[in-house]
Amino acid sequence: MHTNPAHVAARLERVVRERLQPRLHEPVGDVEVAAWRVGGDGEPVPPAQALGATYEPLAVGATWGPRWGTTWLRVEGQAPASERPVELVLDPGWSGRFVGGQGEALVYRADGVPLKALHPRNGWFRLTGPGAAEGVVAADGRFTVYVEAAANPLVLDFPPFGETTYGEKPGPDEPEPYRLISAKLCAFDAEVFELLRDLEATGDLMPQLSPDEPRYWKILRAVEAALDAGSDAEAREALAEALSQPANASAHRMTAVGHAHIDSAWLWPLRETRRKVARTLANVLTLMETEPGLVYAMSSAQQYAWVQEDHPELFERVRQRVAEGRIVPVGGMWVESDAVMPGGESLVRQISFGKRYFAETFGHESEVVWLPDSFGYSGAWPQIARRAGYRWFLTQKLSWNDTTVFPHHTFAWEGIDGSRILTHFPPADTYSAEVTAGELRHAVSNFRDKVVSDHSLLLFGYGDGGGGPTREMVARAHRFRDLEGAARVELGAPERFFATAEAELGDNAPVWAGELYLELHRGTLTSQIAMKQGNRRAEALLRTVEYLRAVSAVRDDVPYPHAELDEAWRTVLLHQFHDILPGSSISWVHREARDTYARLEKQLRALVEGPGDPGRIVGWQVVRDANRVAPTKAVAMSEADRFVSDRDGTELSVDVALDNGILRASLDANGNVQSLVDLRDGREIAAGPLGGLRLFRDEPVQWDAWDVDRHVLRRPVPLDLAGVEVTGDAIVVTHRRGASTFVTTYAMEVGRPRLEITVDVDWQEREHLLKLSLPVAVHSLRARYETQYGSIERPTHENTLADEAQYEVCSHRWVHVAEPGLGVGVINDSTYGCDVRRIPGGTDIRPTLLRAPRYPDPHTDRGRHTLRFAVVAGDETQTRKEADDLNAPRLDALAGIEPLVTLDVASGAAVIDWVKLADDRSGDVIVRLYETRGGRAVARLKPSFPATVAETDLLERDPVPVDRLVLGPFQITTLRLVRES
Ligand SMILES: [Zn+2]
C-alpha cells in the first residue's frame, strides 16, 4: 500500500470544511427577528430600556448599525421537539478575518438577564438540551430572546495598520456596516462535533511528528480509515485506538488555563470594554455548566468592578465560581498596566487597589502578577511584587522581541535591588491559544528550560471580544490529556502550575538580572504625549495633595479626603492601562483621556488650593520660585542677527550668554548652545551644540503608534531657523518646518546648577519624530536612568545585538552619565522615551519629545505642546533633586509648613518618596522611602508628632516596630506611624 501524507492532509482539510463542519448544525426552523436601533448619541443603554423599546422587523440580508452603534434584536421562534439539542445560530455579518475586535452580541432572557454572547467562532445559543439556560423556552417550545448587537468596526483590518477614520463615530451619511447574514434554529449534532475534534487532534498532531516514528504512520492510517468510513460512528471508531495511546513517560506537561486577554481600551473605547468583559464572562459561565474541569483566569479588578456595576446577576454567578475556585482572579492589580512608565507609587497602588477589591469582593488574594501583554517590565518589579505578597510573575511579551531571543521561560527574575521572583513565559508564545497540536508542539520545542523543568502554562481563549475559551478548545484539551506524541495537557489554575514549577526547580532556577526590556514597541514611550504628561502630572499632584492633606489631618484634624483620593487614583490607574498610557489606542480613547486628565487636575488642585502665595512642595518643604537670571554678556543683537537663515559657514561667535555664577551657557548667533561651562571648576560640559532639535522621518514598518524602527534615527530632517531673541530672562530660538513651529527657550535660575530648556511646539507633522540633542563631554560606557524606586544602568555602546536593540529606552524623570570627577544629568517634566549614545568626545543624551504615527489615531499629537528639560551639572543625587523640583506642581496658597516627617540619614542615601494616611482609614500616617543609589543606607525617621513607627509590607500590613532603618540597595520601606494621642 502506498500513501501520500500530503494528499491525506489535503483530503482531511476539505472533508472537514465542506462535508463535516456544515453538518454540525442542521437547520430545523426559522425565527422572526425584529430590531431596535439605539438612537440619540448611539451610546449603549441598560437592558430594561431596550426591552421596552419598539422593534421593527429585520429581514435576513438587511443592514444594521451604524458603526459603534448598538442594535437590539428581538428573536422569537419555536424550538421543535428534537432528540438533539436545539441551538439558535446567528451570523450578524462577521468578518472572517479576525475573531475579536469586531461585531459582538450578548443574548438576554426576556426579563433582561444576560445569558451568553455571540462571537464569530461562538455564534450559537442553546435553547434545549444539556447546558440550555433555564427560563428561556416555554413548554410549547416558544421563546423570545433579546440580542444586544454592537456594530464595533474592524479597526485592525488587512492589510494592517492602514490609516482609518474608524477610531471615531461615523458621520450621518455613512452606510450601516453590518448585514444580518442568517438567523435560524438548528439541531446540534454532538457526534459530528466529537468527530471533528477527533480529526483535529489526530490530523493536527501528525505533521508535528517525525515520519521516522511509527506513531506518525499509525495516525496517518487511522485518519485515512476515518475518512473512508461509512458513518460518523464508524469514523470515530477508526480513530479511537490512535486517540487512546498514552503520552510518552517524559512528555512535557502543560497546565491549560481558560483566559481572555481583554484590553481595557484599545481599538474601542472604555465603555465598550465593559460590555466585552460581560459578554466573555457570560460565555465562560455557560461553558462551565458542561465542562466541570474548566478553570478560567481573569485579571484586573477594574473589569470585575464594571460587571458588578452593570450586570449584578451575572456578577453573582461569577462570585459563585470564584468561591469554587473555577474563576480565578489573577494579577491582583487594578488593570494590567504599562509596566515601565508608571511611577513607583502608581505600581504600588495598582496592587493595593486591586488586592483590596479582590479581598473585599471575593475574599481572595492572588499570588501571581499577571502582565502577559505589557511592553517591557522595569527592574523594580521583583521587589515591588515580593513586598506586596506575590510569589510569581507571568508574562510572555518578550517573545515579540525583534532582535534577540530571551533565553528562558521559567526563571528567577532578579530586580535592581536583588529581590527575586519566579517568573514564567508561556512557551506557546501566546496568551490566546486555541489548544491545537501545533501550539503544543511549538511550546514543547520552544521551551528553553528543559534542563531544569518539564512543565509550562498554556493560556487559551479568544481575547478582546473574541469571547474567551470555546467548547472546541476544551474538547481538544481533553484529547491531549494523555496522548502519545503530544504534551500532557491538564485543565487547571495557574497557581497549580506555579506551585509545581517552584517545587520542581528548587534552587536550580536560572536567574535573569535587571529589567525585562522588550525589543519592540519602543514608540509607546512617546506616542500620545498628553497621556505621558497627564500621567506624570497626576502622579506629582497626588503626591503633593496626599502629603498636604495628611499634614492637615494630623495637625488640624481636617478630615482626609479618602473617597476623593481613591476615586482620583482609580482614574489614574485605569489610564495606566497598557494601551492608554502607551498611546496605542484609537482617537476616541485618547480624546476622552485628555479630558479626563484635565478634569482630574482641577479636582486634585481643588483639594489643596486656596488664595495665597504660589509655591511647590520639594523635599517635603514649601519652595517659592527662584528668580531667573537675565542673559548676560549680551552682545547687542542687531535685527539682522536675529534672523539667520543660512547656518552653513557661520563661524562660532558667542553672542549671548546665561550666567548664574554656577554655570555659563554661551549661544551663537544661530541659537546653538556652543558652550556650557561649570564655573565651579571651569570644566566644559558641552561636547557639541546643546539643545538642538532633531526631526526624523518616522515611517514604521508595522505597529505605527507602537514602534520606532532603528532606521528612523539615522537621518535627521533639517529645520529652518526663524529667529533668535533675547527676552528679559531667557534666550528664545525659533525654528519652523512647514506648518510646524518649534520654540526653544533657554533659562537659568539663581543658585541652581542647571540650564533649563523649554520646548514649545506647534506640531503639525505626520509620521515624524522629534528629539532634543544634548551632547555632553562625559566619557562613559553606561548611562543611568531613573526607574521606579531607583535607577538602572544601560550601555551607551552597541557592542552586542542586545545592546544595540536598546536604541530607545525608558527614562523616568532623569538620566545621568558620569566619569570620574564629572557627572551630568538630563531631567524632564513629562517624557519617557530617550536614547543615550556614544559620540566622539562624549555622550549624546537625546530625550524623545513627540511622534506623529497615523495608526490607529491618524491625528496623533497634532497641536501645541510644552515640554521642559534641563541639563544638570552634578552627581546623581543633585540630578534627582533637580528632577524633583522640575516635576513639583506649582500650587496656589502654600503657606510655609514644617515637614510632617523628616528622615535623618546617618550614612548612605535614602529619601522619603510618599506620605499619606493609611488605606484602612485609621488615621495612621504611611511613609514610603527608599535607598536611592544602589548602596546601603542607615537612617531614622522622625515624625513631627507623637507616634510609634512600625515597618509594614507595601500594602500597609503586618506592622513590626522599628527604630533605626537599615536599607539595602534600592530597598523600599513602608512605615506606619501610629499616632499617640
Ligand atoms: Zn493587551
GROMACS .gro file of N, CA and C and ligand atoms in nm, residues 261-266 268 336 372-375 397 431 464 577-579, ligand 1:
model
   55
  261HIS      N    1  -0.768   3.763   2.707
  261HIS     CA    2  -0.697   3.889   2.729
  261HIS      C    3  -0.784   4.001   2.674
  262ILE      N    4  -0.841   4.081   2.763
  262ILE     CA    5  -0.929   4.188   2.718
  262ILE      C    6  -0.864   4.322   2.750
  263ASP      N    7  -0.822   4.390   2.647
  263ASP     CA    8  -0.759   4.521   2.667
  263ASP      C    9  -0.864   4.619   2.719
  264SER      N   10  -0.830   4.690   2.824
  264SER     CA   11  -0.929   4.775   2.892
  264SER      C   12  -0.974   4.892   2.806
  265ALA      N   13  -0.900   4.921   2.704
  265ALA     CA   14  -0.938   5.012   2.596
  265ALA      C   15  -0.829   4.990   2.492
  266TRP      N   16  -0.866   5.000   2.366
  266TRP     CA   17  -0.763   4.986   2.263
  266TRP      C   18  -0.821   5.032   2.129
  268TRP      N   19  -1.117   5.020   2.069
  268TRP     CA   20  -1.255   5.050   2.108
  268TRP      C   21  -1.247   5.136   2.234
  336GLU      N   22  -0.422   4.570   3.398
  336GLU     CA   23  -0.291   4.527   3.350
  336GLU      C   24  -0.223   4.652   3.296
  372PRO      N   25   0.062   3.969   3.087
  372PRO     CA   26   0.110   3.900   2.967
  372PRO      C   27   0.144   3.993   2.851
  373ASP      N   28   0.087   4.114   2.849
  373ASP     CA   29   0.091   4.192   2.725
  373ASP      C   30   0.155   4.329   2.739
  374SER      N   31   0.209   4.365   2.854
  374SER     CA   32   0.267   4.499   2.868
  374SER      C   33   0.401   4.505   2.794
  375PHE      N   34   0.442   4.627   2.761
  375PHE     CA   35   0.553   4.644   2.667
  375PHE      C   36   0.687   4.659   2.739
  397LYS      N   37   0.540   3.857   2.680
  397LYS     CA   38   0.554   3.956   2.575
  397LYS      C   39   0.693   3.957   2.513
  431TYR      N   40  -0.103   3.439   2.456
  431TYR     CA   41  -0.195   3.434   2.570
  431TYR      C   42  -0.336   3.409   2.521
  464ASP      N   43  -1.009   4.004   2.367
  464ASP     CA   44  -1.051   4.130   2.306
  464ASP      C   45  -1.187   4.124   2.238
  577PHE      N   46  -0.342   5.175   3.188
  577PHE     CA   47  -0.362   5.051   3.113
  577PHE      C   48  -0.266   5.046   2.993
  578HIS      N   49  -0.227   4.926   2.954
  578HIS     CA   50  -0.115   4.913   2.859
  578HIS      C   51  -0.147   4.947   2.713
  579ASP      N   52  -0.263   5.009   2.686
  579ASP     CA   53  -0.281   5.073   2.555
  579ASP      C   54  -0.326   5.217   2.569
  982ZN      ZN   55  -0.321   4.383   2.573
   0.00000   0.00000   0.00000
